[in-house]
Short mmCIF file of C-alpha atoms in Angstrom, two decimals:
data_model
loop_
_atom_site.label_atom_id
_atom_site.label_comp_id
_atom_site.label_asym_id
_atom_site.label_seq_id
_atom_site.Cartn_x
_atom_site.Cartn_y
_atom_site.Cartn_z
CA UNK A 1 8.20 24.53 41.50
CA UNK A 2 4.55 24.90 42.45
CA UNK A 3 2.24 21.85 42.84
CA UNK A 4 -0.41 22.46 40.02
CA UNK A 5 2.41 22.91 37.77
CA UNK A 6 3.81 19.41 39.03
CA UNK A 7 0.43 18.38 38.42
CA UNK A 8 -0.14 19.83 35.02
CA UNK A 9 2.95 18.94 33.69
CA UNK A 10 2.80 15.41 33.30
CA UNK A 11 -0.79 15.68 32.11
CA UNK A 12 0.37 18.17 29.35
CA UNK A 13 3.14 15.58 28.40
CA UNK A 14 0.78 12.96 27.65
CA UNK A 15 -1.29 15.16 25.80
CA UNK A 16 1.62 16.09 23.87
CA UNK A 17 2.99 13.03 23.09
CA UNK A 18 -0.47 11.04 22.53
CA UNK A 19 -1.47 13.95 20.03
CA UNK A 20 1.86 13.74 18.09
CA UNK A 21 2.11 10.10 18.07
CA UNK A 22 -1.65 9.90 16.79
CA UNK A 23 -1.62 12.71 14.45
CA UNK A 24 1.95 11.32 13.11
CA UNK A 25 1.93 7.26 13.41
CA UNK A 26 -1.51 6.60 14.24
CA UNK A 27 -4.55 4.90 12.27
CA UNK A 28 -5.40 8.16 10.73
CA UNK A 29 -2.46 9.85 10.86
CA UNK A 30 0.16 11.43 7.96
CA UNK A 31 2.29 8.03 7.86
CA UNK A 32 -1.06 5.86 6.87
CA UNK A 33 -2.56 8.39 4.53
CA UNK A 34 0.62 8.47 2.57
CA UNK A 35 0.37 4.70 2.49
CA UNK A 36 -2.99 4.71 1.37
CA UNK A 37 -2.03 7.74 -1.36
CA UNK A 38 0.23 5.69 -2.92
CA UNK A 39 -1.50 2.56 -3.18
CA UNK A 40 -4.30 4.40 -4.51
CA UNK A 41 -1.96 5.95 -7.57
CA UNK A 42 -0.67 2.25 -7.48
CA UNK A 43 -4.42 1.11 -8.34
CA UNK A 44 -5.27 3.91 -10.77
CA UNK A 45 -2.26 2.64 -12.60
CA UNK A 46 -3.08 -0.48 -12.76
CA UNK A 47 -6.91 -0.07 -13.72
CA UNK A 48 -5.80 1.90 -16.56
CA UNK A 49 -3.20 -0.91 -17.52
CA UNK A 50 -6.21 -3.26 -17.33
CA UNK A 51 -8.35 -0.78 -19.64
CA UNK A 52 -5.74 -0.71 -22.13
CA UNK A 53 -5.44 -4.70 -22.29
CA UNK A 54 -9.68 -5.01 -22.34
CA UNK A 55 -9.45 -1.98 -25.48
CA UNK A 56 -6.81 -4.40 -27.15
CA UNK A 57 -8.78 -7.42 -26.94
CA UNK A 58 -11.69 -5.82 -27.89
CA UNK A 59 -10.06 -4.45 -31.04
CA UNK A 60 -9.02 -8.15 -31.76
CA UNK A 61 -12.45 -9.68 -30.98
CA UNK A 62 -13.69 -6.80 -33.75
CA UNK A 63 -11.28 -7.78 -36.28
CA UNK A 64 -12.06 -11.85 -35.64
CA UNK A 65 -15.51 -11.03 -36.03
CA UNK A 66 -15.54 -8.97 -38.89
CA UNK A 67 -12.16 -9.28 -41.30
CA UNK A 68 -11.99 -12.33 -43.43
CA UNK A 69 -8.41 -12.23 -44.06
CA UNK A 70 -7.81 -11.83 -40.07
CA UNK A 71 -9.93 -15.13 -39.63
CA UNK A 72 -7.67 -16.84 -42.55
CA UNK A 73 -4.27 -15.90 -40.83
CA UNK A 74 -5.65 -17.15 -37.04
CA UNK A 75 -7.12 -20.50 -39.00
CA UNK A 76 -3.66 -20.80 -40.53
CA UNK A 77 -1.91 -20.36 -37.58
CA UNK A 78 -4.43 -22.98 -35.64
CA UNK A 79 -3.61 -25.64 -38.39
CA UNK A 80 -6.92 -25.27 -40.43
CA UNK A 81 -6.59 -25.09 -44.31
CA UNK A 82 -8.76 -24.20 -47.03
CA UNK A 83 -10.45 -26.62 -49.69
CA UNK A 84 -8.16 -26.09 -52.60
CA UNK A 85 -5.01 -25.69 -50.39
CA UNK A 86 -2.33 -28.27 -49.99
CA UNK A 87 0.07 -28.25 -46.66
CA UNK A 88 3.65 -29.65 -46.40
CA UNK A 89 4.35 -30.74 -42.95
CA UNK A 90 7.99 -30.51 -41.55
CA UNK A 91 9.09 -32.83 -39.35
CA UNK A 92 9.77 -31.88 -35.67
CA UNK A 93 8.95 -28.25 -36.55
CA UNK A 94 5.85 -26.43 -35.20
CA UNK A 95 4.89 -23.73 -37.44
CA UNK A 96 1.78 -22.93 -35.61
CA UNK A 97 2.19 -19.40 -33.32
CA UNK A 98 1.03 -19.57 -29.86
CA UNK A 99 -1.30 -16.67 -28.95
CA UNK A 100 -1.68 -16.14 -25.69
CA UNK A 101 -3.47 -13.13 -24.89
CA UNK A 102 -2.63 -11.38 -21.02
CA UNK A 103 -5.44 -10.42 -19.37
CA UNK A 104 -3.87 -8.80 -16.47
CA UNK A 105 -2.46 -9.63 -13.06
CA UNK A 106 -4.09 -9.54 -9.73
CA UNK A 107 -3.03 -6.58 -7.72
CA UNK A 108 -3.21 -7.43 -3.98
CA UNK A 109 -4.01 -4.58 -1.63
CA UNK A 110 -2.00 -4.42 1.83
CA UNK A 111 -3.59 -3.00 4.91
CA UNK A 112 -1.84 0.54 5.63
CA UNK A 113 0.54 0.12 8.71
CA UNK A 114 0.41 2.09 11.92
CA UNK A 115 0.71 2.65 15.60
CA UNK A 116 -2.29 0.76 17.57
CA UNK A 117 -3.93 3.58 19.95
CA UNK A 118 -3.15 1.62 22.95
CA UNK A 119 0.61 1.55 22.01
CA UNK A 120 0.14 5.48 21.67
CA UNK A 121 -1.40 5.62 25.04
CA UNK A 122 1.21 3.62 26.58
CA UNK A 123 4.06 5.82 25.48
CA UNK A 124 2.33 8.90 26.65
CA UNK A 125 1.83 7.23 29.78
CA UNK A 126 5.45 6.09 30.01
CA UNK A 127 6.47 9.60 29.24
CA UNK A 128 4.34 11.20 31.65
CA UNK A 129 5.63 8.70 34.27
CA UNK A 130 9.32 9.87 33.60
CA UNK A 131 8.63 13.19 33.94
CA UNK A 132 6.93 12.64 36.97
CA UNK A 133 9.96 10.79 38.28
CA UNK A 134 12.04 13.44 37.17
CA UNK A 135 10.11 16.07 39.15
CA UNK A 136 10.40 13.72 42.20
CA UNK A 137 14.14 13.28 42.04
CA UNK A 138 14.31 17.38 41.18
CA UNK A 139 12.23 18.14 44.25
CA UNK A 140 14.34 15.94 46.46
CA UNK A 141 17.65 17.68 45.47
CA UNK A 142 16.06 20.81 46.30
CA UNK A 143 14.92 19.67 49.66
CA UNK A 144 18.21 18.04 50.09
CA UNK A 145 20.32 21.47 49.16
CA UNK A 146 17.87 23.46 51.31
CA UNK A 147 18.49 21.28 54.29
CA UNK A 148 22.36 21.45 53.56
CA UNK A 149 22.58 25.35 53.39
#
């Protein structure tokens, strides 16, 4: 094998492995981009859920602000009575319905996992060194076989 091929081959192997690892597993690679895409879709769904909860709460606020019958129902559930009403209190019985409104949950964002640039370079350099060692072993075998013949 000619000398310039022996010098270019490890450089090509380094460039190939570094490019491949960076494009597929790097910080801006396909794997990290897919993680960000999935997280974006989950965030869109979460925001839509929060929007739906907000609309429901706005409807309830509007009902409590303007509808007298709704106000009376909520007041009875809280234990309030009107002037001419009488109550029968049952022992060990709580007739008040507990209304707890759901305001949504917190969505935690994860940082995407990726292969750091130094690791990509280290793997590429290691592969180049392996190619250099293989070339050296191959050239020694060729030199040994030429001496034998």
